[in-house]
Amino acid sequence: MSRALTVAAGQLGPIERADGRPSVVARLIALLERAKAAGCALVAFPEMALTPFFPRRLVEDDEELAGYFESEMPGPETRPLFQAAADLQVGFALGYCERARQNGLERFFNSAVLVGPDGAVIGKYRKVHVPGTRDPVPGLPVQHMEPRYFSDGDLGFPVWPAFGSRIGLAICNDRRWPETYRLLRLAGAELLLIGYNTPAHLPDAPWQNDLRGFHHRLPMQAGAYQNSLFVVAAAKAGVEEGVEMLAESCVIAPSGELLAQAEGVGDELVVARLDLEMAERYRRFLDLEGSRRSEAYGPIAAPTR
Ligand code: ING
C-alpha cells in the first residue's frame, strides 16, 4: 500500500525591516502558486516568515516592536495568503510572532499555524525551546535574545490529523532536541514541519562554523529515523539585516535519508513526494511503542556532577 503526499519546504530569502507585510505575503503566495503547479498539497514556511528575525538586536521603539506581532491569524494583512490557499487548495504552515491575551494579560509567543487546503486554521503551536539570552551579551556582534521577546510555548507538542497524515509543528531550536521528535511521535505524528532562522556563523563559537549545516541536519535525520517521521525543514535564508543565514532547507524520510535539499539562498520551493506508508513501515520495524520504552532502564538517576 502507498499513501502519497507531495509537500514542499517554502524557503524564503531575507526579509528587511522596510519590507511591509504586503510584499512578504505576495512572496508567500507566489510560492503557494508554484507549489500548486508542482502538485504539492502542503508547504512549510519558515519561522517568523512575516518579519526579519529581530531578536538579534535590541528593539527599543515600542511601535516598531508592536509592528512585528500578529494579534489575530489571519489578520487583515495576512488574509490574502489564507484566501490563496483556499483558491489553490494548498495548505501551509506559517511561523509568526503572536501577541495573545491571557487572563487580561498580554503575552508574546514565537508561534506557527497549520492551515488546511480550505484556508482554515487547523491548529497552532508555540515554540517550546526559546533560545538565547534576555539581555545582550557584552562583546557579541550579533545577539540572540528570544527570551526578551517571547514566553516559552504553553501548548505542548500537538498533533493534528490532516492531509491524510498526522502532522506536528516545531520551530527552529526545537529541532536540535530529541524530546521534540519523541513527544510528537508518541502523540502519533508521522510528518513534522519545521521552520527556522539559523545564523550561518556563530560569532562566539567560530570553531563550529564548518559544522553549521551538519549540526542542522544531524538531529533532524536522527530524529526522523529514531521516531519514524518525515521532516520538512524550511529556512529563512540569505543575508538579512547584515547577518548571513543558513539556507539548506530540506525534506527527510523516516529512513533518515535526505529526499530533497535547497540549491540557493533565496525564495525557493523544495519539493518531495512522500510515501507516508514508509513512516508506518519503520514504526513497526523499530517497534517504537514497545522496546523503546523499557522498564529495564531502571529509575532515572539524578544528575551527577
Ligand atoms: N535559532 C537558533 C537555532 O537553533 C541559536 C538558536 C541561538 C543558534 C543561539 C545559535 C546561537 O538554530 C532559532 N531561531 O531558534
Coordinates of C-alpha atoms and ligand atoms in Angstrom, one line a residue:
M1 CA 0.0 0.0 0.0
S2 CA 1.2 3.5 -0.6
R3 CA -0.1 6.8 0.7
A4 CA 1.3 9.6 -1.5
L5 CA 1.6 13.2 -0.3
T6 CA 3.6 15.8 -2.2
V7 CA 5.0 18.5 0.1
A8 CA 7.4 21.4 -0.1
A9 CA 9.6 23.5 2.1
G10 CA 8.9 27.1 1.1
Q11 CA 12.3 28.6 1.8
L12 CA 12.4 32.4 2.0
G13 CA 15.2 34.8 1.3
P14 CA 15.8 37.7 3.7
I15 CA 13.0 40.0 4.9
E16 CA 14.2 43.5 5.7
R17 CA 12.7 45.9 8.2
A18 CA 11.4 48.2 5.5
D19 CA 9.5 45.4 3.7
G20 CA 5.9 45.7 4.6
R21 CA 3.5 42.7 5.1
P22 CA 2.0 43.1 1.7
S23 CA 5.3 42.4 -0.1
V24 CA 6.1 39.4 2.1
V25 CA 2.6 38.0 1.7
A26 CA 3.0 38.3 -2.1
R27 CA 6.2 36.3 -1.9
L28 CA 4.4 33.6 0.1
I29 CA 1.5 33.5 -2.3
A30 CA 4.0 33.2 -5.3
L31 CA 5.5 30.1 -3.5
L32 CA 2.0 28.6 -3.0
E33 CA 1.2 29.1 -6.7
R34 CA 4.4 27.3 -7.6
A35 CA 3.6 24.6 -5.1
K36 CA 0.2 24.1 -6.8
A37 CA 1.9 23.8 -10.2
A38 CA 4.4 21.2 -8.7
G39 CA 1.5 19.1 -7.4
C40 CA 2.1 19.9 -3.7
A41 CA -0.7 19.7 -1.1
L42 CA 1.2 21.4 1.6
V43 CA 4.0 23.9 2.0
A44 CA 6.1 24.5 5.2
F45 CA 7.2 28.2 5.5
P46 CA 9.9 29.4 7.9
E47 CA 9.9 30.6 11.5
M48 CA 8.9 34.3 11.7
A49 CA 8.0 34.2 8.0
L50 CA 6.4 37.7 8.0
T51 CA 9.2 39.8 9.6
P52 CA 13.0 40.0 10.0
F53 CA 14.4 37.9 12.8
F54 CA 14.6 41.0 15.1
P55 CA 15.7 39.2 18.3
R56 CA 19.3 39.5 17.1
R57 CA 19.1 43.2 18.3
L58 CA 17.5 45.4 20.9
V59 CA 14.3 46.9 19.7
E60 CA 13.7 49.9 21.8
D61 CA 10.9 51.5 19.8
D62 CA 7.6 50.2 21.1
E63 CA 5.9 50.9 17.9
E64 CA 8.5 49.1 15.8
L65 CA 8.2 46.1 18.2
A66 CA 4.4 46.0 18.1
G67 CA 4.7 46.0 14.3
Y68 CA 6.4 42.6 14.3
F69 CA 3.5 40.9 16.1
E70 CA 0.1 39.5 14.9
S71 CA -2.8 39.7 17.3
E72 CA -5.0 37.6 15.0
M73 CA -4.3 34.9 12.4
P74 CA -5.4 35.5 9.8
G75 CA -5.5 39.3 10.3
P76 CA -6.2 42.0 7.7
E77 CA -2.8 41.8 6.1
T78 CA -2.3 38.0 6.1
R79 CA -5.9 37.2 4.9
P80 CA -4.9 37.2 1.2
L81 CA -2.5 34.3 1.9
F82 CA -5.3 32.2 3.5
Q83 CA -7.6 33.1 0.6
A84 CA -4.9 32.0 -1.9
A85 CA -4.6 28.7 0.0
A86 CA -8.3 28.1 -0.3
D87 CA -8.3 29.1 -4.0
L88 CA -5.4 26.9 -4.8
Q89 CA -6.4 24.1 -2.3
V90 CA -2.8 24.0 -1.0
G91 CA -2.3 24.1 2.8
F92 CA 0.6 25.6 4.6
A93 CA 2.4 26.0 7.9
L94 CA 3.4 29.6 8.8
G95 CA 5.7 30.9 11.5
Y96 CA 4.9 34.3 13.0
C97 CA 5.2 36.4 16.2
E98 CA 2.0 36.0 18.2
R99 CA 0.5 38.6 20.6
A100 CA -2.0 36.8 22.8
R101 CA -4.3 38.0 25.6
Q102 CA -4.5 35.5 28.6
N103 CA -6.4 36.4 31.8
G104 CA -6.3 40.1 30.9
L105 CA -2.5 40.0 30.3
E106 CA -0.6 40.3 27.1
R107 CA 1.7 37.5 26.2
F108 CA 4.1 37.0 23.3
F109 CA 5.0 33.8 21.6
N110 CA 7.1 32.5 18.7
S111 CA 4.3 30.6 17.0
A112 CA 3.2 28.7 13.9
V113 CA -0.2 27.8 12.5
L114 CA -1.1 24.8 10.3
V115 CA -3.7 25.8 7.7
G116 CA -5.8 23.3 5.6
P117 CA -6.4 23.3 1.9
D118 CA -9.7 25.2 2.6
G119 CA -7.6 28.1 4.0
A120 CA -8.9 27.5 7.6
V121 CA -6.6 27.2 10.6
I122 CA -6.2 23.6 11.8
G123 CA -4.1 24.3 14.9
K124 CA -1.4 26.4 16.5
Y125 CA 1.9 25.6 18.0
R126 CA 4.1 27.9 20.3
K127 CA 7.9 27.4 20.3
V128 CA 8.9 25.4 23.4
H129 CA 12.7 25.8 23.2
V130 CA 13.2 29.6 23.2
P131 CA 17.0 30.0 22.9
G132 CA 19.4 32.8 23.8
T133 CA 19.6 35.5 26.5
R134 CA 17.2 38.1 27.8
D135 CA 19.9 40.8 27.8
P136 CA 22.7 41.5 25.3
V137 CA 25.9 39.5 25.9
P138 CA 28.7 42.1 26.1
G139 CA 31.1 42.0 23.1
L140 CA 28.9 39.8 20.8
P141 CA 28.4 41.4 17.4
V142 CA 25.1 39.6 16.8
Q143 CA 22.9 38.8 19.7
H144 CA 20.2 36.1 20.2
M145 CA 17.6 37.5 22.6
E146 CA 14.5 35.5 22.0
P147 CA 13.6 35.2 25.8
R148 CA 13.5 39.0 25.8
Y149 CA 10.6 39.0 23.4
F150 CA 8.9 35.6 23.8
S151 CA 7.5 33.4 26.6
D152 CA 8.1 29.6 26.4
G153 CA 5.3 27.9 24.5
D154 CA 2.4 26.6 26.6
L155 CA 0.6 24.3 24.2
G156 CA 3.0 21.2 24.3
F157 CA 3.5 19.4 21.0
P158 CA 0.1 19.0 19.5
V159 CA -0.6 16.6 16.6
W160 CA -3.4 17.0 14.1
P161 CA -5.0 14.5 11.6
A162 CA -4.7 16.4 8.3
F163 CA -3.6 15.9 4.7
G164 CA -4.2 12.1 5.0
S165 CA -1.5 12.1 7.7
R166 CA -0.8 13.2 11.3
I167 CA 1.1 16.4 11.5
G168 CA 3.1 18.2 14.1
L169 CA 4.9 21.5 14.1
A170 CA 8.3 22.6 15.6
I171 CA 10.2 25.8 15.4
C172 CA 13.9 26.3 14.8
N173 CA 15.8 25.5 18.0
D174 CA 13.2 22.8 18.8
R175 CA 14.8 20.7 16.1
R176 CA 18.0 20.2 18.0
W177 CA 16.4 18.3 20.9
P178 CA 15.2 14.7 21.0
E179 CA 12.1 15.4 23.1
T180 CA 10.6 17.3 20.2
Y181 CA 10.5 14.3 17.9
R182 CA 9.8 11.8 20.7
L183 CA 6.8 13.6 22.1
L184 CA 5.4 14.3 18.7
R185 CA 5.8 10.6 17.6
L186 CA 4.3 9.3 20.9
A187 CA 1.3 11.6 20.1
G188 CA 1.0 9.9 16.7
A189 CA 2.8 12.3 14.3
E190 CA 4.3 11.0 11.1
L191 CA 5.1 14.3 9.5
L192 CA 6.8 17.2 11.2
L193 CA 7.1 20.7 9.7
I194 CA 9.9 22.9 11.0
G195 CA 10.7 26.5 10.2
Y196 CA 14.0 28.1 11.2
N197 CA 16.2 31.2 11.3
T198 CA 19.7 29.9 11.9
P199 CA 22.8 32.1 11.6
A200 CA 25.3 30.6 9.2
H201 CA 28.1 31.5 11.6
L202 CA 28.4 31.8 15.3
P203 CA 30.5 34.8 16.4
D204 CA 31.0 33.4 19.8
A205 CA 31.9 29.9 18.6
P206 CA 33.7 30.2 15.2
W207 CA 35.2 26.7 15.8
Q208 CA 31.7 25.4 14.8
N209 CA 31.4 27.4 11.6
D210 CA 32.3 24.4 9.3
L211 CA 29.7 22.3 11.1
R212 CA 26.6 24.5 10.9
G213 CA 24.9 22.6 8.1
F214 CA 25.9 19.3 9.6
H215 CA 24.5 20.3 13.1
H216 CA 21.3 21.4 11.3
R217 CA 20.7 18.1 9.6
L218 CA 22.2 15.7 12.2
P219 CA 19.4 16.0 14.8
M220 CA 16.7 16.1 12.2
Q221 CA 17.9 13.0 10.3
A222 CA 18.4 11.2 13.7
G223 CA 15.1 12.4 15.0
A224 CA 13.3 11.2 11.8
Y225 CA 14.9 7.8 11.9
Q226 CA 14.6 7.2 15.7
N227 CA 10.9 8.2 15.6
S228 CA 9.9 7.1 12.1
L229 CA 8.9 10.6 11.0
F230 CA 9.1 12.6 7.8
V231 CA 10.6 16.0 8.4
V232 CA 10.2 19.1 6.2
A233 CA 12.5 22.0 7.2
A234 CA 12.2 25.5 5.8
A235 CA 14.8 28.2 6.2
K236 CA 14.8 31.9 6.2
A237 CA 18.0 32.3 4.2
G238 CA 20.3 34.8 2.7
V239 CA 21.8 37.9 4.3
E240 CA 19.1 39.5 6.5
E241 CA 19.9 42.7 8.4
G242 CA 23.5 42.1 7.6
V243 CA 23.5 38.6 9.1
E244 CA 24.2 35.6 6.9
M245 CA 21.6 32.9 7.5
L246 CA 21.9 29.1 6.9
A247 CA 19.8 28.1 3.9
E248 CA 19.8 24.3 3.3
S249 CA 16.0 23.7 3.6
C250 CA 15.3 20.1 3.2
V251 CA 13.0 17.1 3.3
I252 CA 14.0 14.0 5.3
A253 CA 12.5 10.5 5.2
P254 CA 11.9 8.1 8.2
S255 CA 15.0 6.2 6.9
G256 CA 17.0 9.3 7.9
E257 CA 17.8 10.0 4.2
L258 CA 17.6 13.4 2.6
L259 CA 14.9 13.4 -0.1
A260 CA 15.4 17.0 -1.3
Q261 CA 17.6 20.0 -0.4
A262 CA 17.5 23.7 -1.4
E263 CA 20.0 24.8 -4.0
G264 CA 20.0 28.5 -3.4
V265 CA 19.7 31.1 -0.6
G266 CA 16.6 32.9 -1.8
D267 CA 12.8 32.2 -2.2
E268 CA 12.8 28.6 -3.3
L269 CA 10.4 25.6 -3.3
V270 CA 12.0 22.3 -2.2
V271 CA 9.6 19.6 -3.3
A272 CA 9.4 15.9 -2.3
R273 CA 6.8 13.2 -2.9
L274 CA 6.3 11.3 0.3
D275 CA 5.0 7.7 0.6
L276 CA 3.6 8.1 4.1
E277 CA 3.4 4.4 4.4
M278 CA 7.2 4.4 4.9
A279 CA 6.6 6.0 8.4
E280 CA 4.3 3.1 9.2
R281 CA 6.8 0.5 8.0
Y282 CA 9.7 1.9 10.0
R283 CA 7.4 2.4 13.1
R284 CA 6.5 -1.3 13.0
F285 CA 10.1 -2.4 12.3
L286 CA 11.5 -0.3 15.1
D287 CA 8.7 -1.4 17.5
L288 CA 8.5 2.3 18.6
E289 CA 5.8 1.8 21.2
G290 CA 7.3 -1.3 22.6
S291 CA 11.0 -1.9 23.0
R292 CA 11.9 1.8 23.0
R293 CA 10.3 2.3 26.4
S294 CA 11.8 -0.4 28.5
E295 CA 11.3 -0.8 32.2
A296 CA 14.9 -2.1 32.2
Y297 CA 16.1 1.5 32.1
G298 CA 15.5 1.5 35.8
P299 CA 14.8 4.7 37.7
I300 CA 16.1 7.8 36.0
A301 CA 19.1 8.9 38.1
A302 CA 19.6 12.4 39.4
P303 CA 22.3 14.4 37.6
T304 CA 25.8 13.6 38.7
R305 CA 28.3 16.5 38.7
Ligands
ING1 N1 17.7 29.9 16.1 C1 18.9 29.2 16.6 C2 19.0 27.7 16.2 O1 18.9 26.8 17.0 C3 20.5 29.7 18.3 C4 19.2 29.3 18.0 C5 20.7 30.6 19.3 C6 21.6 29.3 17.5 C7 22.0 31.0 19.6 C8 22.8 29.7 17.8 C9 23.0 30.5 18.8 O2 19.2 27.5 15.0 C10 16.4 29.9 16.5 N2 15.7 30.9 15.8 O3 15.9 29.2 17.3

